[in-house]
């Protein structure tokens, strides 16, 4: 953090379905110094809401520290279940 009171990172993400359709998000996170330095400065817990219909998705997320330019990324799979289906 080089004496700064907070770290500022850009977070970009996309969820791709099996047809190649996607939903995306972009967010700027301002992380207080105490949170950024906790656990050796390696982990920050964060959550993002993205409305998606039921299905299987590949989720890709990338982050970039605005001060240092350092980047990181992750890819994972999630399945959104169909809920509340009418019984026959």
Coordinates of C-alpha atoms in Angstrom, one line a residue:
X1 CA 0.0 0.0 0.0
X2 CA 3.1 2.3 0.2
X3 CA 1.6 4.5 3.0
X4 CA -1.8 4.8 1.3
X5 CA -4.9 4.4 3.5
X6 CA -6.6 2.1 1.0
X7 CA -6.0 -0.2 -2.0
X8 CA -8.1 0.4 -5.1
X9 CA -8.6 -2.5 -7.5
X10 CA -10.7 -2.9 -10.6
X11 CA -12.7 -6.1 -10.8
X12 CA -14.1 -7.4 -14.1
X13 CA -16.2 -10.5 -14.6
X14 CA -18.2 -12.5 -17.1
X15 CA -20.5 -15.5 -16.8
X16 CA -20.8 -17.5 -20.1
X17 CA -23.6 -20.0 -20.7
X18 CA -23.4 -23.1 -22.9
X19 CA -24.6 -21.1 -25.9
X20 CA -22.0 -18.4 -25.6
X21 CA -24.4 -15.8 -24.2
X22 CA -22.9 -13.8 -21.4
X23 CA -23.6 -11.4 -18.5
X24 CA -20.8 -9.2 -17.2
X25 CA -20.0 -6.8 -14.4
X26 CA -17.3 -4.2 -13.6
X27 CA -16.6 -2.8 -10.2
X28 CA -14.1 -0.6 -8.4
X29 CA -13.2 -1.8 -4.9
X30 CA -11.7 0.5 -2.3
X31 CA -10.2 -1.8 0.3
X32 CA -9.3 -0.2 3.7
X33 CA -5.7 -0.5 4.7
X34 CA -6.5 -2.9 7.6
X35 CA -8.4 -5.3 5.4
X36 CA -5.8 -5.2 2.6
X37 CA -3.0 -6.1 5.1
X38 CA -5.0 -8.8 6.9
X39 CA -3.8 -12.4 6.3
X40 CA -0.5 -11.2 4.9
X41 CA -2.2 -8.9 2.3
X42 CA -3.1 -11.9 0.1
X43 CA -6.9 -12.3 0.6
X44 CA -9.9 -10.0 0.5
X45 CA -13.4 -11.4 0.8
X46 CA -15.8 -9.8 -1.7
X47 CA -19.1 -10.8 -3.3
X48 CA -20.9 -9.8 -6.5
X49 CA -24.6 -10.3 -7.5
X50 CA -25.3 -11.2 -11.1
X51 CA -28.9 -12.2 -12.1
X52 CA -28.7 -15.3 -14.2
X53 CA -31.4 -17.8 -15.4
X54 CA -31.0 -21.5 -14.4
X55 CA -28.1 -23.2 -16.2
X56 CA -24.4 -24.0 -16.3
X57 CA -22.0 -21.1 -16.5
X58 CA -18.3 -20.6 -16.7
X59 CA -17.4 -17.6 -14.6
X60 CA -14.2 -15.6 -15.3
X61 CA -13.0 -12.8 -13.0
X62 CA -10.0 -10.6 -13.3
X63 CA -8.6 -7.9 -10.9
X64 CA -6.0 -5.2 -11.3
X65 CA -4.4 -3.1 -8.6
X66 CA -4.6 0.5 -9.7
X67 CA -1.4 1.5 -8.0
X68 CA 0.9 -1.3 -8.9
X69 CA -0.7 -2.6 -12.1
X70 CA -0.5 -6.2 -10.7
X71 CA -3.2 -8.4 -12.0
X72 CA -4.8 -11.8 -11.2
X73 CA -7.6 -13.9 -12.6
X74 CA -9.7 -17.0 -11.8
X75 CA -12.1 -19.2 -13.8
X76 CA -14.7 -21.5 -12.3
X77 CA -17.9 -23.3 -13.1
X78 CA -21.3 -22.7 -11.3
X79 CA -24.7 -24.3 -11.9
X80 CA -27.8 -22.2 -11.1
X81 CA -30.6 -24.6 -10.2
X82 CA -34.1 -24.3 -11.4
X83 CA -36.2 -23.6 -8.2
X84 CA -39.9 -23.4 -7.6
X85 CA -40.8 -25.6 -10.5
X86 CA -44.5 -26.5 -10.5
X87 CA -45.3 -30.1 -9.6
X88 CA -47.4 -32.1 -12.0

